[in-house]
Short mmCIF file of C-alpha atoms in Angstrom, two decimals:
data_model
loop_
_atom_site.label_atom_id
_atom_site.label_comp_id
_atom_site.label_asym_id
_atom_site.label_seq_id
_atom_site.Cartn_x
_atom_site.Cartn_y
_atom_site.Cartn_z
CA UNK A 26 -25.36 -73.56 -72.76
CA UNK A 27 -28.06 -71.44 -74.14
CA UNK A 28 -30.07 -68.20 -72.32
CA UNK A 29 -33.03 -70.12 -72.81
CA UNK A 30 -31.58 -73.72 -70.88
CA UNK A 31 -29.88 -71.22 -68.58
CA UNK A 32 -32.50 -69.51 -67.02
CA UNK A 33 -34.60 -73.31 -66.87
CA UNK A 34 -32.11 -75.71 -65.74
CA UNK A 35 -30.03 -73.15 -63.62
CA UNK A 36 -33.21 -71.20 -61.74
CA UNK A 37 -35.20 -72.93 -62.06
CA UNK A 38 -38.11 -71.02 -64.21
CA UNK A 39 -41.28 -72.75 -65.16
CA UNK A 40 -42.76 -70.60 -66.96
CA UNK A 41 -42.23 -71.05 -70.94
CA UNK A 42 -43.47 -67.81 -71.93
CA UNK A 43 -41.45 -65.56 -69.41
CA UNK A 44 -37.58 -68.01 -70.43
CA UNK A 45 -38.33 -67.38 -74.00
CA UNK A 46 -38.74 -63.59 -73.61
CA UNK A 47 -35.98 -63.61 -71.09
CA UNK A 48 -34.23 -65.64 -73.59
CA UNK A 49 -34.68 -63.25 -76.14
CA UNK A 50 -33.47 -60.16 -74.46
CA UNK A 51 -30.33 -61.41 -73.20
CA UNK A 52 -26.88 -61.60 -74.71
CA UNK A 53 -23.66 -63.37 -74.14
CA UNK A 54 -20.58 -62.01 -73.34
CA UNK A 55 -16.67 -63.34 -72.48
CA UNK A 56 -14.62 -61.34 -70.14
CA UNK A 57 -11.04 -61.77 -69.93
CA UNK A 58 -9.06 -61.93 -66.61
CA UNK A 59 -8.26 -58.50 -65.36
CA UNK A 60 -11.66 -56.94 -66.60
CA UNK A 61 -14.33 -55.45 -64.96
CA UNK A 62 -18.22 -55.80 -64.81
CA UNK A 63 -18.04 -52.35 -63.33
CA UNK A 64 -15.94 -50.62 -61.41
CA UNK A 65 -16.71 -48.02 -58.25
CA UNK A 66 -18.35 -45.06 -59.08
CA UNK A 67 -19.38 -46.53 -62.28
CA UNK A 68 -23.40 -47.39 -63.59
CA UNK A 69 -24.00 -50.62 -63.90
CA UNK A 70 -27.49 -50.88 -66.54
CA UNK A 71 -26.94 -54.78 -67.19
CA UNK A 72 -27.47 -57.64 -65.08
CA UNK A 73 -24.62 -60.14 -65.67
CA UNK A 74 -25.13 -64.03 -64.97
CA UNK A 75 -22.04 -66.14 -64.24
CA UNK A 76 -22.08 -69.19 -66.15
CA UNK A 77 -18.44 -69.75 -65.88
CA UNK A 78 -15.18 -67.92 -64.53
CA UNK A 79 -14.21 -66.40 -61.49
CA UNK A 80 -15.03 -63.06 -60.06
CA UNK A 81 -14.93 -60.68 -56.91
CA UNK A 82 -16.26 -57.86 -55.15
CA UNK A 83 -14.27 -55.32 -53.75
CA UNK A 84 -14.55 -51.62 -51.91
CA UNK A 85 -12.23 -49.28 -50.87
CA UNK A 86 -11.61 -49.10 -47.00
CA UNK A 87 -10.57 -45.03 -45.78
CA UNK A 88 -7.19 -45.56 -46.81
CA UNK A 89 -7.75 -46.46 -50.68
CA UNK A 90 -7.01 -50.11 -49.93
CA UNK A 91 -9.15 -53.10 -51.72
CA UNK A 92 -11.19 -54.87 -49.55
CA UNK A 93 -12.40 -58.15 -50.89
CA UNK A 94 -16.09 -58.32 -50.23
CA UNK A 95 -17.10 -61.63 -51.88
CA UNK A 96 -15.93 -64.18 -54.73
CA UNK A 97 -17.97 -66.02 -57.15
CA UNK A 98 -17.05 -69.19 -58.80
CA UNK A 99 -20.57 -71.04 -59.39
CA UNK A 100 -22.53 -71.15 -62.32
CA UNK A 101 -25.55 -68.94 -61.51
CA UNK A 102 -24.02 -66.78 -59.24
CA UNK A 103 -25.03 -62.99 -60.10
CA UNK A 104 -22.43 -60.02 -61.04
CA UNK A 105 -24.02 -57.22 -59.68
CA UNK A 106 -24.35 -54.80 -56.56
CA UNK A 107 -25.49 -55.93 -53.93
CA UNK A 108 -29.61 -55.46 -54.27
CA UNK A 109 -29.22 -53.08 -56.98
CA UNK A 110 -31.97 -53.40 -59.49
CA UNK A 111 -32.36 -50.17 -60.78
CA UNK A 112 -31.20 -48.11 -63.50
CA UNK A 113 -28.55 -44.70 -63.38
CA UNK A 114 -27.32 -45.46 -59.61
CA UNK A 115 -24.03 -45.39 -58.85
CA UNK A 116 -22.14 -49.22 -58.14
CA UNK A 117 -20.87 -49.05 -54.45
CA UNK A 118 -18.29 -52.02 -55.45
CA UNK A 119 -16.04 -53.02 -58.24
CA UNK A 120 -16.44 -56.34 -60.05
CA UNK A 121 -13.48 -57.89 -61.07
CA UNK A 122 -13.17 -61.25 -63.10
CA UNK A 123 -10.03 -63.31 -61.38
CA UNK A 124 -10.26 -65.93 -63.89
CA UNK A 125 -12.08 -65.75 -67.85
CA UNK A 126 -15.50 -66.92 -68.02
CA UNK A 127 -18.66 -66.65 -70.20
CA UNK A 128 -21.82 -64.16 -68.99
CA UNK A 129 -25.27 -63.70 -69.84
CA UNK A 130 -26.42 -60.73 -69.82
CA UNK A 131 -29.62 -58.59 -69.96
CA UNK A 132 -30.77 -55.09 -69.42
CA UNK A 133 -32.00 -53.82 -65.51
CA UNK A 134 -35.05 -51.85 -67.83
CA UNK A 135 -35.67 -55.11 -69.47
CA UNK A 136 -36.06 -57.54 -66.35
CA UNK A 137 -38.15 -54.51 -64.69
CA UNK A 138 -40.59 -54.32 -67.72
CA UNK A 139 -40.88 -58.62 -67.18
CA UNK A 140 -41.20 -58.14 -63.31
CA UNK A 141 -44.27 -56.12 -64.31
CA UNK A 142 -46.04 -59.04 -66.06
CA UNK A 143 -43.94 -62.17 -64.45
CA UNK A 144 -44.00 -62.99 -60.59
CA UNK A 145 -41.33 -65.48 -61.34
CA UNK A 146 -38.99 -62.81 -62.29
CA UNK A 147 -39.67 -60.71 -59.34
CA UNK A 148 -39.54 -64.20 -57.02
CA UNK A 149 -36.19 -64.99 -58.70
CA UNK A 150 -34.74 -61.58 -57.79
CA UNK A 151 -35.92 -62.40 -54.16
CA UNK A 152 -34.42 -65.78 -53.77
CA UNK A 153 -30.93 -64.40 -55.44
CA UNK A 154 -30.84 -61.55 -53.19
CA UNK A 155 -31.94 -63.62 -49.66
CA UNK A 156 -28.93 -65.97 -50.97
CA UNK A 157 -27.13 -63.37 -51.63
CA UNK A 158 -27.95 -61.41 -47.60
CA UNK A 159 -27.06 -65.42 -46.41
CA UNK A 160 -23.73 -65.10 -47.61
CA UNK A 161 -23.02 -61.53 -46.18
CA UNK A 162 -24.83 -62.57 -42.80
CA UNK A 163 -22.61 -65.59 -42.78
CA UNK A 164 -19.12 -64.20 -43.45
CA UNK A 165 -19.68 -61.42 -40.89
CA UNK A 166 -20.15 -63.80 -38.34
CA UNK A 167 -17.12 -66.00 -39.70
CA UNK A 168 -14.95 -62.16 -39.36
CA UNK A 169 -16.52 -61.82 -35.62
CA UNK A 170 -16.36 -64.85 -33.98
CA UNK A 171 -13.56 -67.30 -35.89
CA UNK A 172 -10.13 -67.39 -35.49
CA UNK A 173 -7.78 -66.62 -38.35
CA UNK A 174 -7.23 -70.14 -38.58
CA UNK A 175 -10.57 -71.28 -37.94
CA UNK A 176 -11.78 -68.43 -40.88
CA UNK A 177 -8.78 -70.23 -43.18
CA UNK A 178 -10.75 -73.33 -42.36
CA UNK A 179 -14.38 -71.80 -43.44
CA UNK A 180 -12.79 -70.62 -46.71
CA UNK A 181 -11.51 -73.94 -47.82
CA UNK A 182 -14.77 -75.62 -47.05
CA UNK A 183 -17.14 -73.26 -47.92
CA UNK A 184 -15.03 -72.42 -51.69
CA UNK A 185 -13.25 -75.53 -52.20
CA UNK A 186 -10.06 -75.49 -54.66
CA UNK A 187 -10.27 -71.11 -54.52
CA UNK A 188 -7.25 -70.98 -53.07
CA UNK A 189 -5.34 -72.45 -55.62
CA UNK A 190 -6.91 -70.04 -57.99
CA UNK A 191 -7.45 -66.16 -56.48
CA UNK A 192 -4.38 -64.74 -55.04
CA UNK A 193 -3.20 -64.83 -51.70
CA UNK A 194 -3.64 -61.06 -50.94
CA UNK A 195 -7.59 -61.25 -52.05
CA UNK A 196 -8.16 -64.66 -50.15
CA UNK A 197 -6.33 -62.59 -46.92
CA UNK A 198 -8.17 -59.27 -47.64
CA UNK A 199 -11.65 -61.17 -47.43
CA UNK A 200 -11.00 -62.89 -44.25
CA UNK A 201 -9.97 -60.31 -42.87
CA UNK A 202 -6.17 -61.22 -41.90
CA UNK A 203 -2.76 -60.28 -43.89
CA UNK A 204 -0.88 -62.08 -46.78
CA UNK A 205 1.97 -63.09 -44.08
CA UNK A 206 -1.09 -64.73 -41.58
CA UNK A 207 -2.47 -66.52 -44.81
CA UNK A 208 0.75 -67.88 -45.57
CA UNK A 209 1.81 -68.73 -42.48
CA UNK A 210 -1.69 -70.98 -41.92
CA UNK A 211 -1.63 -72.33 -45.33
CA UNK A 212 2.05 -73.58 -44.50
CA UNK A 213 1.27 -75.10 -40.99
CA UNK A 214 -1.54 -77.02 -42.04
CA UNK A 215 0.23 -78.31 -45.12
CA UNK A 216 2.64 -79.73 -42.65
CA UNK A 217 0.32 -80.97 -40.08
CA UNK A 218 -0.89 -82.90 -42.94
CA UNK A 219 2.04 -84.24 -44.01
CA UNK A 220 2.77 -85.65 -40.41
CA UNK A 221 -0.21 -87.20 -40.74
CA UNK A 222 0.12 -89.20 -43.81
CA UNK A 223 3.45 -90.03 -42.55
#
């Protein structure tokens, strides 16, 4: 897929100026497993689109341990900060890709110089950040108010075949429950299911 049939057919812009200067100032990039859009600490001046691959979020609890903060395995989904659209500032998270995958990328000082003559750019970064607050709303509630094995549950549905792809620790670490509880769950409902096609 090209920048240009990117940016239309994946958000969605109308506007044929604004995709072909988009277009234009965006390149493509492959990251390997094991690499990083940027890590903690680090300045983050691109904004990297997912068009394939698998990547997650993580921060550092007061110990120095990972904590998964989100995973991204759909086209369109956004490798950045959380609501950070400005240049020289400091990324609160790393990015990590899980799995290899292909990125677009474009400068934050280019998509601020478009906002300035393109509401569609500036309406884009809107809807990808409300999605974006959705998903943090909703997986703070899942941490509150779900069991472990209700969370397990959530995980499966809400990012189906994940687990058979992202390690057990990361899945664990962004539910909020240990490698041995993962296991453990992943194992009982395996059986349960094999009683029931029995």
């Amino acid at each position: 897929m090209e920048a240009y049939d990117f940016y239309r057919d994946v958000y969605h812009l109308k506007d044929e100026e604004l995709i072909q200067k988009f277009a234009k100032a965006t390149r493509r990039k492959k990251l390997k497993k094991g690499e990083f859009v940027v890590r903690i600490g680090e300045i983050l001046n691109h904004v990297y689109f997912m068009e394939s691959g698998i990547l997650r979020g993580y921060f550092l609890d007061e110990d120095g341990r990972e904590v998964t903060d989100c995973f991204c395995a759909q086209c369109g989904c956004t490798a950045m900060p959380f609501g950070q659209m400005e240049l020289n500032v400091l990324s609160p998270i790393s990015i990590e890709i899980l799995e290899d995958g292909e990125f677009f990328f474009v400068s934050i000082s280019e998509v601020i110089a478009l906002q300035k003559d393109y509401l569609e750019i500036t309406l884009l970064y809107n809807r990808l950040l409300i999605q974006a607050l959705e998903e943090h709303r909703k997986l703070k509630q899942v941490l509150n108010q779900y069991t472990a094995l209700q969370r397990y549950q959530w995980f499966l549905q809400e990012y189906p075949g994940l687990i058979e792809r992202v390690r057990n620790k990361y899945i664990a670490s962004f539910l909020g429950i240990t490698p041995v509880t993962l296991s453990r769950l992943r194992r009982s409902l395996r059986e349960a299911e094999e009683k029931e096609a029995e």
